[in-house]
PDB file of C-alpha atoms and ligand atoms in Angstrom:
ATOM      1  CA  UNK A   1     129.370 132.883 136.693  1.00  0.00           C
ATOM      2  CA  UNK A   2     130.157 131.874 140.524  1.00  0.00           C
ATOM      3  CA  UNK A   3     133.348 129.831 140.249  1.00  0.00           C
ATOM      4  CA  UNK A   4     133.125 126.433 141.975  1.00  0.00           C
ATOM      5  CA  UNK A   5     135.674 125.233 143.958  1.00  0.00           C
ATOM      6  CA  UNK A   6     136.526 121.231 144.881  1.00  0.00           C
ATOM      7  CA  UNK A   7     138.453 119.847 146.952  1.00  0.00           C
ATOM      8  CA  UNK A   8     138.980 116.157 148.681  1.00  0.00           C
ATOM      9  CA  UNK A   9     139.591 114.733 151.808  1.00  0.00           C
ATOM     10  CA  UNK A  10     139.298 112.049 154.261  1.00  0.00           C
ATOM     11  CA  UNK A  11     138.436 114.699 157.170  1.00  0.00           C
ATOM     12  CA  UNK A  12     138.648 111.987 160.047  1.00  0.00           C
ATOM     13  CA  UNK A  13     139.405 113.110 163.712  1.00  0.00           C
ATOM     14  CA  UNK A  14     138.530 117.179 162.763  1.00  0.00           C
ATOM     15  CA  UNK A  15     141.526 119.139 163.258  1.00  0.00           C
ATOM     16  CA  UNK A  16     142.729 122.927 162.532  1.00  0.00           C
ATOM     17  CA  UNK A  17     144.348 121.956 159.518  1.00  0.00           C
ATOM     18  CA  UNK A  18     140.817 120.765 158.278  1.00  0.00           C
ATOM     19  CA  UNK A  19     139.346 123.480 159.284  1.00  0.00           C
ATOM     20  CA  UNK A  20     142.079 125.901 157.554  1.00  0.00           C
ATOM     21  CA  UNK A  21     142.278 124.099 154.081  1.00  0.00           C
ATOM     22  CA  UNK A  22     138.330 124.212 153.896  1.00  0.00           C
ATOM     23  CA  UNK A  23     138.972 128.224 154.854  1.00  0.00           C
ATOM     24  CA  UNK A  24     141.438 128.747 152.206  1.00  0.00           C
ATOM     25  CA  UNK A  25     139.514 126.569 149.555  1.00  0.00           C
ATOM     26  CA  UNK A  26     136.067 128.751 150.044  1.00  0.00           C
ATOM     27  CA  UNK A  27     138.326 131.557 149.016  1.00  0.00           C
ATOM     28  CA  UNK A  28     139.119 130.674 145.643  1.00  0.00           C
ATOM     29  CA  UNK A  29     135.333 130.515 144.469  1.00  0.00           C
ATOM     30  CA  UNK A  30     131.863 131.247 145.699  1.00  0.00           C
ATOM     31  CA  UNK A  31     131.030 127.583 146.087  1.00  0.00           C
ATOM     32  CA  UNK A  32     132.773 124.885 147.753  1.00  0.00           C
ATOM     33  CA  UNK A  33     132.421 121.134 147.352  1.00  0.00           C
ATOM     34  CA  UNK A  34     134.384 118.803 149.028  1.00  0.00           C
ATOM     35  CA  UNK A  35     134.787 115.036 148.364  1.00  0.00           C
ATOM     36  CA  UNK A  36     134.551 113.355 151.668  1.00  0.00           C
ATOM     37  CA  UNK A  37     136.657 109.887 151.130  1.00  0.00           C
ATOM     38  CA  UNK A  38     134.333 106.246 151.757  1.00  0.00           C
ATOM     39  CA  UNK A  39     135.533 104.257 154.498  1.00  0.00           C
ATOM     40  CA  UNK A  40     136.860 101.655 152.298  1.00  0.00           C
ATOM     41  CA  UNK A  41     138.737 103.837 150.166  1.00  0.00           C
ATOM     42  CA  UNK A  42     140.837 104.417 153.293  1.00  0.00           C
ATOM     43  CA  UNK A  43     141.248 101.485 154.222  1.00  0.00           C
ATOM     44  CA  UNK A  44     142.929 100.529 150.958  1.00  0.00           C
ATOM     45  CA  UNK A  45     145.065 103.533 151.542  1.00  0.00           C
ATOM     46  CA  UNK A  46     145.726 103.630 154.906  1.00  0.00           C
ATOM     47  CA  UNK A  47     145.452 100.150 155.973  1.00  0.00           C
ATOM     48  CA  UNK A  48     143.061 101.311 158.556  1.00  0.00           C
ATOM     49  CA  UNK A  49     139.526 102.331 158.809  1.00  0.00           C
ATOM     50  CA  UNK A  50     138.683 105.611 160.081  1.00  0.00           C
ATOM     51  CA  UNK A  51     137.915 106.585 163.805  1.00  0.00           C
ATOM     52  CA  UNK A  52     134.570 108.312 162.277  1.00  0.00           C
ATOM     53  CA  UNK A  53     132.323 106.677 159.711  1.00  0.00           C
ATOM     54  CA  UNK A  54     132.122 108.532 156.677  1.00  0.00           C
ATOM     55  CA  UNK A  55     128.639 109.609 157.790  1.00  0.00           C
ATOM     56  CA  UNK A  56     129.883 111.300 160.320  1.00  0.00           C
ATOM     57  CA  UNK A  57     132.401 112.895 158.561  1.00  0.00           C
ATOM     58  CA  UNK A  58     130.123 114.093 156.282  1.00  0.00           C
ATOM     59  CA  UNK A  59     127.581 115.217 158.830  1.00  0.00           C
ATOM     60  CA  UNK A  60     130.672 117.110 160.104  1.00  0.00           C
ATOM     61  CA  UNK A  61     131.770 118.922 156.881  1.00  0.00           C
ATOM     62  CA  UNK A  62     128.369 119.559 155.478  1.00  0.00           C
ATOM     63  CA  UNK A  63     128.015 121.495 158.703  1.00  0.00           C
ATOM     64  CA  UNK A  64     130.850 123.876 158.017  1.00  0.00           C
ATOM     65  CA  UNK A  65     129.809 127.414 157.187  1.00  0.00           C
ATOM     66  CA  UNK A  66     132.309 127.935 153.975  1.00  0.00           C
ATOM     67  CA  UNK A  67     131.072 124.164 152.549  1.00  0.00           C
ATOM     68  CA  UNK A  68     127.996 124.054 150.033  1.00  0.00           C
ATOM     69  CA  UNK A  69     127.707 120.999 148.853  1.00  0.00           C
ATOM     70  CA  UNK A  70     129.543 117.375 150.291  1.00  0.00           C
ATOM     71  CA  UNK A  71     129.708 113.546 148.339  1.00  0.00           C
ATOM     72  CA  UNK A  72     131.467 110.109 149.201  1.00  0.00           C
ATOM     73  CA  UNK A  73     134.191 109.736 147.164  1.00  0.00           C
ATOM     74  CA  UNK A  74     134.355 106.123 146.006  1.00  0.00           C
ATOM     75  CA  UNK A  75     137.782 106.338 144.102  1.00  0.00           C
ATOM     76  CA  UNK A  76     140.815 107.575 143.536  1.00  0.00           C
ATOM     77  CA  UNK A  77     140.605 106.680 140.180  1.00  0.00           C
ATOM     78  CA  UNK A  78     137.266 109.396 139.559  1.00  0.00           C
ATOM     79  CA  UNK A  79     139.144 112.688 139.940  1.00  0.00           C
ATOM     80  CA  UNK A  80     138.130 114.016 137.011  1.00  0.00           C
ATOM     81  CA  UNK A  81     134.635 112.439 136.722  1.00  0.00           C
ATOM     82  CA  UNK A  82     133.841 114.091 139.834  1.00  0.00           C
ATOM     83  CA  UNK A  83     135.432 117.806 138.805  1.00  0.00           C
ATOM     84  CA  UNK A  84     133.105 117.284 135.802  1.00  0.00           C
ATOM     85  CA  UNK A  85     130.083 116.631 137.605  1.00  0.00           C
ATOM     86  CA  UNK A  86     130.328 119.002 140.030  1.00  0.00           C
ATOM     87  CA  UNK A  87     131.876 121.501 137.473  1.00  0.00           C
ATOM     88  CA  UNK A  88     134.888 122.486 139.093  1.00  0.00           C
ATOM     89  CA  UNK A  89     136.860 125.936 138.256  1.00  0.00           C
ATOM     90  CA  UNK A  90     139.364 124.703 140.601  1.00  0.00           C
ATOM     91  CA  UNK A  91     140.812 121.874 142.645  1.00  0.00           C
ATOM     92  CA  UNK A  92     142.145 122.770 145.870  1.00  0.00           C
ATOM     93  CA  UNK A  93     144.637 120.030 147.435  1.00  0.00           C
ATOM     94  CA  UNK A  94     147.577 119.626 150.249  1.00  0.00           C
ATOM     95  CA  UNK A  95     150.609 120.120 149.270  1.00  0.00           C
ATOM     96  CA  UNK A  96     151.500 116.901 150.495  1.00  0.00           C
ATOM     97  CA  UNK A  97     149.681 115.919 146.847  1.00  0.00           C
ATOM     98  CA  UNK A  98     151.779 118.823 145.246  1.00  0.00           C
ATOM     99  CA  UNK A  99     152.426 117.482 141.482  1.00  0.00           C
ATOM    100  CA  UNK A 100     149.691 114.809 141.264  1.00  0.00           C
ATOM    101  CA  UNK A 101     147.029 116.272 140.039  1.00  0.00           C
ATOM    102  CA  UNK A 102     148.837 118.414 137.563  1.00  0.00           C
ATOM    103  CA  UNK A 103     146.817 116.357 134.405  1.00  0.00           C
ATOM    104  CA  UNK A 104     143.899 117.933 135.238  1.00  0.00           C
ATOM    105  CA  UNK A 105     144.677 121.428 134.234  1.00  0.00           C
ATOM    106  CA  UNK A 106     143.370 120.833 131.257  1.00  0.00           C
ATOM    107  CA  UNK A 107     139.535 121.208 132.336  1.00  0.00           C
ATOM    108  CA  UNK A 108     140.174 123.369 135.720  1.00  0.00           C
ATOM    109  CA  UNK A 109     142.769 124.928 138.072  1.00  0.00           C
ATOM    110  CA  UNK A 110     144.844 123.571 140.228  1.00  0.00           C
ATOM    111  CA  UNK A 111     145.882 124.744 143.118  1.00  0.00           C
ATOM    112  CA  UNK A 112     148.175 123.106 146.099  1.00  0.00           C
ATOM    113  CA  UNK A 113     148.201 124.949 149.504  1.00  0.00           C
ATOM    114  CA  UNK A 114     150.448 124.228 152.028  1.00  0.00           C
ATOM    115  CA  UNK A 115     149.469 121.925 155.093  1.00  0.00           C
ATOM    116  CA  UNK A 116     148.948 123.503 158.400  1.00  0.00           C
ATOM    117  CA  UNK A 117     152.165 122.559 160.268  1.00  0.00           C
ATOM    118  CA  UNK A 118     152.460 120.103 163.446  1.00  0.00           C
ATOM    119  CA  UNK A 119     149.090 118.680 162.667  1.00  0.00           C
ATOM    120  CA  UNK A 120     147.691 115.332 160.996  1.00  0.00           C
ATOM    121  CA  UNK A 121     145.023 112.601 162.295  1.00  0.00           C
ATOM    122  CA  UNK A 122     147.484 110.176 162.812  1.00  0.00           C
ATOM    123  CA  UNK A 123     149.707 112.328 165.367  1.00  0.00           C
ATOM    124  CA  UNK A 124     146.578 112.743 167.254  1.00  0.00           C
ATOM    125  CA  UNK A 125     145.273 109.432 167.490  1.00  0.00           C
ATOM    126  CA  UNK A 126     149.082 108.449 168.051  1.00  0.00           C
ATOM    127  CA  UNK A 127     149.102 111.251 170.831  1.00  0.00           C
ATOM    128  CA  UNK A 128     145.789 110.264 172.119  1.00  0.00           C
ATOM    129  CA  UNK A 129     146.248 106.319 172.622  1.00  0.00           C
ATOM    130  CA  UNK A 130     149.657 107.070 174.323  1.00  0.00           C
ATOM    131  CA  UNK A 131     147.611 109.175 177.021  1.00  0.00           C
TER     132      UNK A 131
HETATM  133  N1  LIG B 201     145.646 119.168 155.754  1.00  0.00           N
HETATM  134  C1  LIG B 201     146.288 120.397 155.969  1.00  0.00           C
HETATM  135  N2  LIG B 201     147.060 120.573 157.093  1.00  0.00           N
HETATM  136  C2  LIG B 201     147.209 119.558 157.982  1.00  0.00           C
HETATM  137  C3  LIG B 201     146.576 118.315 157.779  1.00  0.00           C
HETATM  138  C4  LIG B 201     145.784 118.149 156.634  1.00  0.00           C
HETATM  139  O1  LIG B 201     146.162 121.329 155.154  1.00  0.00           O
HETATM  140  N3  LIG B 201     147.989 119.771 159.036  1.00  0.00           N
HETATM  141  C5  LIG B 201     144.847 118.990 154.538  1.00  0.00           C
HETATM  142  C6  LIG B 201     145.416 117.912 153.633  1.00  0.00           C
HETATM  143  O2  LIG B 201     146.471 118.441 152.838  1.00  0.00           O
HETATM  144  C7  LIG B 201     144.200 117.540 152.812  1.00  0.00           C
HETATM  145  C8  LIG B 201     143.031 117.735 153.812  1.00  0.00           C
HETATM  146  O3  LIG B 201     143.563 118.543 154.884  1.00  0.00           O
HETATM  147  O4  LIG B 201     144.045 118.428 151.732  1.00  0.00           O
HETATM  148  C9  LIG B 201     142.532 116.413 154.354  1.00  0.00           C
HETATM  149  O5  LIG B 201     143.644 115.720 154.870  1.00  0.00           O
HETATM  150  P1  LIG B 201     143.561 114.317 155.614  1.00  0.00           P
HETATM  151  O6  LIG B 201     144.450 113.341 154.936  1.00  0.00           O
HETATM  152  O7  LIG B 201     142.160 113.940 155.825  1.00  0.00           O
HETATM  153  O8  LIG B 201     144.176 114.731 157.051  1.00  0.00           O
HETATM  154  P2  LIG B 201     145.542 114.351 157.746  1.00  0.00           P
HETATM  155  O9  LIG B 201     145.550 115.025 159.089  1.00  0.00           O
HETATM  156  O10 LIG B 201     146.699 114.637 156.826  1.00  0.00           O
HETATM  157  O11 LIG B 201     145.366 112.783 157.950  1.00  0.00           O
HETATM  158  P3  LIG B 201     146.433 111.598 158.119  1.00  0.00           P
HETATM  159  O12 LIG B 201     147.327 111.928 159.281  1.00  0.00           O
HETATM  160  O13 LIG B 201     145.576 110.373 158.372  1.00  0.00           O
HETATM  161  O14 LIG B 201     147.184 111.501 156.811  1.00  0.00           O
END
């Protein structure tokens, strides 16, 4: 059976350390989903909306060569609904989550992998509006 691998994101302002976590995902399985978050889900969580629509976002991750399959995800709260429907092996997620997704190794792995350094969205658009 291919193993299918998830993993979640908000992917705005594509960076290397996007690109890199997608990479390293894709190698745990032979399929890759990834969980593209809604623009109001970041805007509870980040007080901010994104400088890309989740369309776009999508459009840009769908596009990737290691990514099968994208989705919106509408809440934190469906983590698990979402590993079930897309049966999930594994969950892939940032270190910077490392810990907090531990409860669902009962129906798949988890895996954290550690964040590209010197990289996030917000230093770039911090970088780019001080230019
Ligand atoms: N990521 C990574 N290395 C980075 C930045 C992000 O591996 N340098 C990973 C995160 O751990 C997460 C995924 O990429 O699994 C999506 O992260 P996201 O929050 O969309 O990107 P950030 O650049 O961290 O955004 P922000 O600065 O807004 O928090």
């Amino acid at each position: 059976m291919p193993r299918t691998v998830l993993t979640f994101g908000t992917f705005d302002v594509f960076h290397l350390g996007h690109l890199r976590i997608i990479e390293r995902a894709a190698s745990y399985g032979e399929r890759l989903v990834v969980g593209v978050s809604a623009d109001k889900l970041n805007l509870l969580k980040k007080d901010r909306l994104p400088v890309f629509s989740e369309d776009e976002r999508l459009a840009i991750i769908a596009a990737l060569k290691p990514v099968d399959e994208v989705f919106v995800e509408e809440s934190l709260e469906l983590k698990r609904h979402y590993i079930e429907r897309y049966n999930a092996d594994v969950l892939v997620m940032g270190d910077d989550w490392a810990g907090r997704f531990d409860e669902f190794s009962d129906i798949c792995e988890v895996v954290y992998l550690p964040r590209t350094p010197a990289i996030s969205t917000t230093a770039l658009i911090e970088k780019i509006s001080a230019t």
